[in-house]
């Protein structure tokens, strides 16, 4: 039992798979219990027959207390009793409704002929994330490595970066629209602002963890600063740098939702807000889960690629 709390204990492969599956299965079982077991949590009544209640309509949802009050009123007035079944609020659809939405969201045409289909919105969002993360990495990776190796560059950049990373990226939305227009420019800029400064600090910290002995040995052998950087530092931190980038890519997806709220109406966030506006919450859940699946799929692909690129890395 004590081994279960040892962070360096490596679980058997079969147990790792079982626990990984359970991490998905348990939330789904909880969702099923809340959705299909009325005694767990069904705070509303879905009207099947309005009876004598004038403002009740079929398929309307109302609170239990209101329903019971109207039943009492109808009994006192000798009118037809309303009928209904226990239900959850409309914002919590059952799992089977969300699964159905996965299919119908891709096959149902958009409400307006010129609106994008779901797959087009998804692809647009994927491109935004990768364009923004590419720009962020072009700046953040070299600057982070240089900050991690040079005290001068570190002192010159990190105090400002430490300050700037606390500024919320969405606060720059109106400014970015004014500068870059209403199309994809401000969205990419928001994601870059949200990830770049974290990226610099994380990579600088990763660089500082490189074994000092390697650098001292290279300097003793006469390596120039350029060769020290390109032949010792960068190869030495590559596995950790790759892992950092995988984590930071997840942050880019987080900022995507905020970024797509500004400018033109496009992307998966626009689809979600449109569906929520018409209370199609099954489509909202389906779209959110799609984002999670795409992000997880990309991360698993990168993890698989990392195993092949860095077979000597035993820290994973």
PDB file of C-alpha atoms in Angstrom, residues 50-240:
ATOM      1  CA  UNK A  50     -50.650  20.358 -18.828  1.00  0.00           C
ATOM      2  CA  UNK A  51     -54.098  19.431 -17.453  1.00  0.00           C
ATOM      3  CA  UNK A  52     -55.940  22.519 -16.271  1.00  0.00           C
ATOM      4  CA  UNK A  53     -52.830  24.697 -15.759  1.00  0.00           C
ATOM      5  CA  UNK A  54     -53.032  27.457 -18.344  1.00  0.00           C
ATOM      6  CA  UNK A  55     -49.341  28.265 -18.614  1.00  0.00           C
ATOM      7  CA  UNK A  56     -48.081  24.686 -18.699  1.00  0.00           C
ATOM      8  CA  UNK A  57     -47.180  23.249 -22.115  1.00  0.00           C
ATOM      9  CA  UNK A  58     -46.146  19.778 -23.217  1.00  0.00           C
ATOM     10  CA  UNK A  59     -42.342  19.201 -22.923  1.00  0.00           C
ATOM     11  CA  UNK A  60     -42.013  22.266 -20.693  1.00  0.00           C
ATOM     12  CA  UNK A  61     -39.850  21.814 -17.582  1.00  0.00           C
ATOM     13  CA  UNK A  62     -40.757  23.288 -14.239  1.00  0.00           C
ATOM     14  CA  UNK A  63     -39.523  23.005 -10.666  1.00  0.00           C
ATOM     15  CA  UNK A  64     -40.973  20.242  -8.501  1.00  0.00           C
ATOM     16  CA  UNK A  65     -42.309  22.779  -5.993  1.00  0.00           C
ATOM     17  CA  UNK A  66     -44.184  24.684  -8.719  1.00  0.00           C
ATOM     18  CA  UNK A  67     -45.559  21.441 -10.134  1.00  0.00           C
ATOM     19  CA  UNK A  68     -46.810  20.264  -6.742  1.00  0.00           C
ATOM     20  CA  UNK A  69     -48.354  23.686  -6.049  1.00  0.00           C
ATOM     21  CA  UNK A  70     -50.248  23.601  -9.340  1.00  0.00           C
ATOM     22  CA  UNK A  71     -51.428  20.064  -8.638  1.00  0.00           C
ATOM     23  CA  UNK A  72     -52.858  21.292  -5.340  1.00  0.00           C
ATOM     24  CA  UNK A  73     -54.508  24.228  -7.080  1.00  0.00           C
ATOM     25  CA  UNK A  74     -56.086  21.964  -9.693  1.00  0.00           C
ATOM     26  CA  UNK A  75     -57.335  19.605  -6.994  1.00  0.00           C
ATOM     27  CA  UNK A  76     -58.937  22.509  -5.110  1.00  0.00           C
ATOM     28  CA  UNK A  77     -60.560  23.811  -8.312  1.00  0.00           C
ATOM     29  CA  UNK A  78     -61.650  20.321  -9.443  1.00  0.00           C
ATOM     30  CA  UNK A  79     -59.771  20.723 -12.733  1.00  0.00           C
ATOM     31  CA  UNK A  80     -57.658  18.225 -14.638  1.00  0.00           C
ATOM     32  CA  UNK A  81     -54.391  17.405 -12.917  1.00  0.00           C
ATOM     33  CA  UNK A  82     -51.125  18.123 -14.761  1.00  0.00           C
ATOM     34  CA  UNK A  83     -48.965  15.120 -15.556  1.00  0.00           C
ATOM     35  CA  UNK A  84     -45.182  14.957 -15.861  1.00  0.00           C
ATOM     36  CA  UNK A  85     -42.059  12.914 -15.392  1.00  0.00           C
ATOM     37  CA  UNK A  86     -38.989  13.654 -13.271  1.00  0.00           C
ATOM     38  CA  UNK A  87     -36.273  15.347 -15.310  1.00  0.00           C
ATOM     39  CA  UNK A  88     -33.032  17.268 -15.065  1.00  0.00           C
ATOM     40  CA  UNK A  89     -32.667  20.889 -16.214  1.00  0.00           C
ATOM     41  CA  UNK A  90     -32.265  21.348 -19.945  1.00  0.00           C
ATOM     42  CA  UNK A  91     -28.598  22.301 -19.495  1.00  0.00           C
ATOM     43  CA  UNK A  92     -27.786  18.751 -18.364  1.00  0.00           C
ATOM     44  CA  UNK A  93     -28.701  16.372 -21.222  1.00  0.00           C
ATOM     45  CA  UNK A  94     -28.340  12.619 -20.793  1.00  0.00           C
ATOM     46  CA  UNK A  95     -25.279  10.841 -22.239  1.00  0.00           C
ATOM     47  CA  UNK A  96     -27.267   9.204 -25.061  1.00  0.00           C
ATOM     48  CA  UNK A  97     -28.492  12.641 -26.188  1.00  0.00           C
ATOM     49  CA  UNK A  98     -24.920  13.914 -26.381  1.00  0.00           C
ATOM     50  CA  UNK A  99     -23.808  10.797 -28.251  1.00  0.00           C
ATOM     51  CA  UNK A 100     -26.616  11.378 -30.748  1.00  0.00           C
ATOM     52  CA  UNK A 101     -25.532  15.017 -31.059  1.00  0.00           C
ATOM     53  CA  UNK A 102     -22.028  13.839 -32.027  1.00  0.00           C
ATOM     54  CA  UNK A 103     -23.539  12.391 -35.187  1.00  0.00           C
ATOM     55  CA  UNK A 104     -26.257  14.939 -35.930  1.00  0.00           C
ATOM     56  CA  UNK A 105     -23.943  17.921 -35.363  1.00  0.00           C
ATOM     57  CA  UNK A 106     -21.868  16.780 -38.341  1.00  0.00           C
ATOM     58  CA  UNK A 107     -24.817  15.792 -40.551  1.00  0.00           C
ATOM     59  CA  UNK A 108     -27.258  18.611 -39.795  1.00  0.00           C
ATOM     60  CA  UNK A 109     -26.860  21.632 -42.108  1.00  0.00           C
ATOM     61  CA  UNK A 110     -26.254  25.001 -40.416  1.00  0.00           C
ATOM     62  CA  UNK A 111     -29.294  27.155 -39.677  1.00  0.00           C
ATOM     63  CA  UNK A 112     -28.140  29.786 -42.179  1.00  0.00           C
ATOM     64  CA  UNK A 113     -26.950  28.744 -45.622  1.00  0.00           C
ATOM     65  CA  UNK A 114     -23.770  30.823 -45.349  1.00  0.00           C
ATOM     66  CA  UNK A 115     -22.892  29.584 -41.859  1.00  0.00           C
ATOM     67  CA  UNK A 116     -20.051  27.031 -41.587  1.00  0.00           C
ATOM     68  CA  UNK A 117     -20.666  23.347 -40.874  1.00  0.00           C
ATOM     69  CA  UNK A 118     -19.326  21.931 -37.635  1.00  0.00           C
ATOM     70  CA  UNK A 119     -16.334  20.244 -39.271  1.00  0.00           C
ATOM     71  CA  UNK A 120     -15.432  23.555 -40.918  1.00  0.00           C
ATOM     72  CA  UNK A 121     -15.631  25.354 -37.557  1.00  0.00           C
ATOM     73  CA  UNK A 122     -13.467  22.687 -35.929  1.00  0.00           C
ATOM     74  CA  UNK A 123     -10.837  22.830 -38.665  1.00  0.00           C
ATOM     75  CA  UNK A 124     -10.752  26.613 -38.454  1.00  0.00           C
ATOM     76  CA  UNK A 125     -10.113  26.423 -34.695  1.00  0.00           C
ATOM     77  CA  UNK A 126      -7.385  23.801 -35.118  1.00  0.00           C
ATOM     78  CA  UNK A 127      -5.591  26.048 -37.607  1.00  0.00           C
ATOM     79  CA  UNK A 128      -5.835  29.013 -35.239  1.00  0.00           C
ATOM     80  CA  UNK A 129      -4.266  27.046 -32.388  1.00  0.00           C
ATOM     81  CA  UNK A 130      -1.367  25.785 -34.448  1.00  0.00           C
ATOM     82  CA  UNK A 131      -0.632  29.100 -36.175  1.00  0.00           C
ATOM     83  CA  UNK A 132      -0.615  30.844 -32.783  1.00  0.00           C
ATOM     84  CA  UNK A 133       1.474  28.174 -31.081  1.00  0.00           C
ATOM     85  CA  UNK A 134       3.947  28.175 -33.943  1.00  0.00           C
ATOM     86  CA  UNK A 135       4.423  31.945 -33.636  1.00  0.00           C
ATOM     87  CA  UNK A 136       4.680  31.674 -29.856  1.00  0.00           C
ATOM     88  CA  UNK A 137       7.276  28.903 -30.107  1.00  0.00           C
ATOM     89  CA  UNK A 138       9.430  30.759 -32.660  1.00  0.00           C
ATOM     90  CA  UNK A 139       9.848  33.530 -30.102  1.00  0.00           C
ATOM     91  CA  UNK A 140       9.481  31.680 -26.806  1.00  0.00           C
ATOM     92  CA  UNK A 141      11.740  28.650 -27.302  1.00  0.00           C
ATOM     93  CA  UNK A 142      14.978  30.477 -28.250  1.00  0.00           C
ATOM     94  CA  UNK A 143      14.342  33.243 -25.742  1.00  0.00           C
ATOM     95  CA  UNK A 144      13.626  30.725 -22.999  1.00  0.00           C
ATOM     96  CA  UNK A 145      16.800  28.777 -23.749  1.00  0.00           C
ATOM     97  CA  UNK A 146      18.895  31.932 -23.834  1.00  0.00           C
ATOM     98  CA  UNK A 147      17.355  33.123 -20.557  1.00  0.00           C
ATOM     99  CA  UNK A 148      18.137  29.759 -19.002  1.00  0.00           C
ATOM    100  CA  UNK A 149      21.777  29.815 -20.051  1.00  0.00           C
ATOM    101  CA  UNK A 150      22.708  33.501 -19.750  1.00  0.00           C
ATOM    102  CA  UNK A 151      22.246  35.428 -16.484  1.00  0.00           C
ATOM    103  CA  UNK A 152      22.481  38.672 -18.466  1.00  0.00           C
ATOM    104  CA  UNK A 153      19.631  37.778 -20.842  1.00  0.00           C
ATOM    105  CA  UNK A 154      17.678  36.294 -17.963  1.00  0.00           C
ATOM    106  CA  UNK A 155      17.925  39.520 -15.959  1.00  0.00           C
ATOM    107  CA  UNK A 156      17.107  41.552 -19.053  1.00  0.00           C
ATOM    108  CA  UNK A 157      13.926  39.642 -19.920  1.00  0.00           C
ATOM    109  CA  UNK A 158      12.471  37.688 -17.018  1.00  0.00           C
ATOM    110  CA  UNK A 159      11.446  40.561 -14.687  1.00  0.00           C
ATOM    111  CA  UNK A 160       9.260  41.996 -17.465  1.00  0.00           C
ATOM    112  CA  UNK A 161       8.020  38.544 -18.501  1.00  0.00           C
ATOM    113  CA  UNK A 162       7.123  37.774 -14.864  1.00  0.00           C
ATOM    114  CA  UNK A 163       5.092  40.989 -14.792  1.00  0.00           C
ATOM    115  CA  UNK A 164       3.453  40.487 -18.181  1.00  0.00           C
ATOM    116  CA  UNK A 165       2.337  36.912 -17.561  1.00  0.00           C
ATOM    117  CA  UNK A 166      -0.057  38.142 -14.896  1.00  0.00           C
ATOM    118  CA  UNK A 167      -1.844  40.378 -17.386  1.00  0.00           C
ATOM    119  CA  UNK A 168      -4.926  38.481 -18.591  1.00  0.00           C
ATOM    120  CA  UNK A 169      -4.719  37.817 -22.333  1.00  0.00           C
ATOM    121  CA  UNK A 170      -8.466  38.461 -22.916  1.00  0.00           C
ATOM    122  CA  UNK A 171      -7.955  42.033 -21.671  1.00  0.00           C
ATOM    123  CA  UNK A 172      -6.040  42.703 -24.881  1.00  0.00           C
ATOM    124  CA  UNK A 173      -8.999  41.671 -27.052  1.00  0.00           C
ATOM    125  CA  UNK A 174     -10.282  45.153 -27.949  1.00  0.00           C
ATOM    126  CA  UNK A 175      -6.738  46.415 -28.471  1.00  0.00           C
ATOM    127  CA  UNK A 176      -5.886  43.546 -30.788  1.00  0.00           C
ATOM    128  CA  UNK A 177      -9.053  44.131 -32.819  1.00  0.00           C
ATOM    129  CA  UNK A 178      -8.113  47.791 -33.182  1.00  0.00           C
ATOM    130  CA  UNK A 179      -4.618  46.869 -34.355  1.00  0.00           C
ATOM    131  CA  UNK A 180      -5.181  43.687 -36.353  1.00  0.00           C
ATOM    132  CA  UNK A 181      -8.779  43.989 -37.539  1.00  0.00           C
ATOM    133  CA  UNK A 182     -11.749  41.733 -36.969  1.00  0.00           C
ATOM    134  CA  UNK A 183     -10.628  38.525 -38.629  1.00  0.00           C
ATOM    135  CA  UNK A 184      -8.245  35.875 -37.315  1.00  0.00           C
ATOM    136  CA  UNK A 185      -5.369  38.213 -36.417  1.00  0.00           C
ATOM    137  CA  UNK A 186      -6.628  39.220 -32.950  1.00  0.00           C
ATOM    138  CA  UNK A 187      -7.551  35.623 -32.109  1.00  0.00           C
ATOM    139  CA  UNK A 188      -4.059  34.406 -32.923  1.00  0.00           C
ATOM    140  CA  UNK A 189      -2.607  37.337 -30.986  1.00  0.00           C
ATOM    141  CA  UNK A 190      -4.638  36.466 -27.859  1.00  0.00           C
ATOM    142  CA  UNK A 191      -3.393  32.867 -27.919  1.00  0.00           C
ATOM    143  CA  UNK A 192       0.183  34.055 -28.444  1.00  0.00           C
ATOM    144  CA  UNK A 193      -0.073  36.497 -25.528  1.00  0.00           C
ATOM    145  CA  UNK A 194      -1.574  33.773 -23.345  1.00  0.00           C
ATOM    146  CA  UNK A 195       1.155  31.216 -24.032  1.00  0.00           C
ATOM    147  CA  UNK A 196       4.339  33.110 -24.950  1.00  0.00           C
ATOM    148  CA  UNK A 197       5.306  34.506 -21.565  1.00  0.00           C
ATOM    149  CA  UNK A 198       4.585  31.259 -19.750  1.00  0.00           C
ATOM    150  CA  UNK A 199       6.602  29.489 -22.414  1.00  0.00           C
ATOM    151  CA  UNK A 200       9.670  31.664 -21.872  1.00  0.00           C
ATOM    152  CA  UNK A 201       9.687  31.093 -18.114  1.00  0.00           C
ATOM    153  CA  UNK A 202       9.019  27.354 -18.281  1.00  0.00           C
ATOM    154  CA  UNK A 203      11.701  26.715 -20.899  1.00  0.00           C
ATOM    155  CA  UNK A 204      14.195  28.925 -19.038  1.00  0.00           C
ATOM    156  CA  UNK A 205      13.555  26.875 -15.899  1.00  0.00           C
ATOM    157  CA  UNK A 206      13.931  23.618 -17.838  1.00  0.00           C
ATOM    158  CA  UNK A 207      17.228  24.843 -19.291  1.00  0.00           C
ATOM    159  CA  UNK A 208      18.598  25.642 -15.831  1.00  0.00           C
ATOM    160  CA  UNK A 209      17.983  22.027 -14.763  1.00  0.00           C
ATOM    161  CA  UNK A 210      20.568  20.776 -17.265  1.00  0.00           C
ATOM    162  CA  UNK A 211      23.452  18.993 -15.544  1.00  0.00           C
ATOM    163  CA  UNK A 212      26.085  21.644 -14.853  1.00  0.00           C
ATOM    164  CA  UNK A 213      28.789  18.999 -15.228  1.00  0.00           C
ATOM    165  CA  UNK A 214      28.005  18.648 -18.927  1.00  0.00           C
ATOM    166  CA  UNK A 215      28.486  22.362 -19.506  1.00  0.00           C
ATOM    167  CA  UNK A 216      31.672  22.548 -17.450  1.00  0.00           C
ATOM    168  CA  UNK A 217      33.113  19.577 -19.294  1.00  0.00           C
ATOM    169  CA  UNK A 218      32.345  21.190 -22.655  1.00  0.00           C
ATOM    170  CA  UNK A 219      33.915  24.485 -21.582  1.00  0.00           C
ATOM    171  CA  UNK A 220      36.976  22.647 -20.282  1.00  0.00           C
ATOM    172  CA  UNK A 221      37.353  21.007 -23.695  1.00  0.00           C
ATOM    173  CA  UNK A 222      37.302  24.436 -25.327  1.00  0.00           C
ATOM    174  CA  UNK A 223      33.776  24.611 -26.668  1.00  0.00           C
ATOM    175  CA  UNK A 224      32.753  28.056 -27.851  1.00  0.00           C
ATOM    176  CA  UNK A 225      29.547  29.605 -26.541  1.00  0.00           C
ATOM    177  CA  UNK A 226      27.754  28.843 -29.798  1.00  0.00           C
ATOM    178  CA  UNK A 227      28.846  25.211 -29.798  1.00  0.00           C
ATOM    179  CA  UNK A 228      28.045  24.962 -26.082  1.00  0.00           C
ATOM    180  CA  UNK A 229      24.520  26.097 -26.851  1.00  0.00           C
ATOM    181  CA  UNK A 230      23.943  24.017 -29.974  1.00  0.00           C
ATOM    182  CA  UNK A 231      25.907  20.854 -29.072  1.00  0.00           C
ATOM    183  CA  UNK A 232      25.350  20.596 -25.304  1.00  0.00           C
ATOM    184  CA  UNK A 233      22.476  22.697 -23.994  1.00  0.00           C
ATOM    185  CA  UNK A 234      19.854  22.140 -26.698  1.00  0.00           C
ATOM    186  CA  UNK A 235      20.480  18.374 -27.103  1.00  0.00           C
ATOM    187  CA  UNK A 236      20.586  18.019 -23.309  1.00  0.00           C
ATOM    188  CA  UNK A 237      17.191  19.599 -22.685  1.00  0.00           C
ATOM    189  CA  UNK A 238      15.382  18.334 -25.792  1.00  0.00           C
ATOM    190  CA  UNK A 239      13.272  15.616 -24.075  1.00  0.00           C
ATOM    191  CA  UNK A 240      12.161  18.023 -21.325  1.00  0.00           C
TER     192      UNK A 240
END
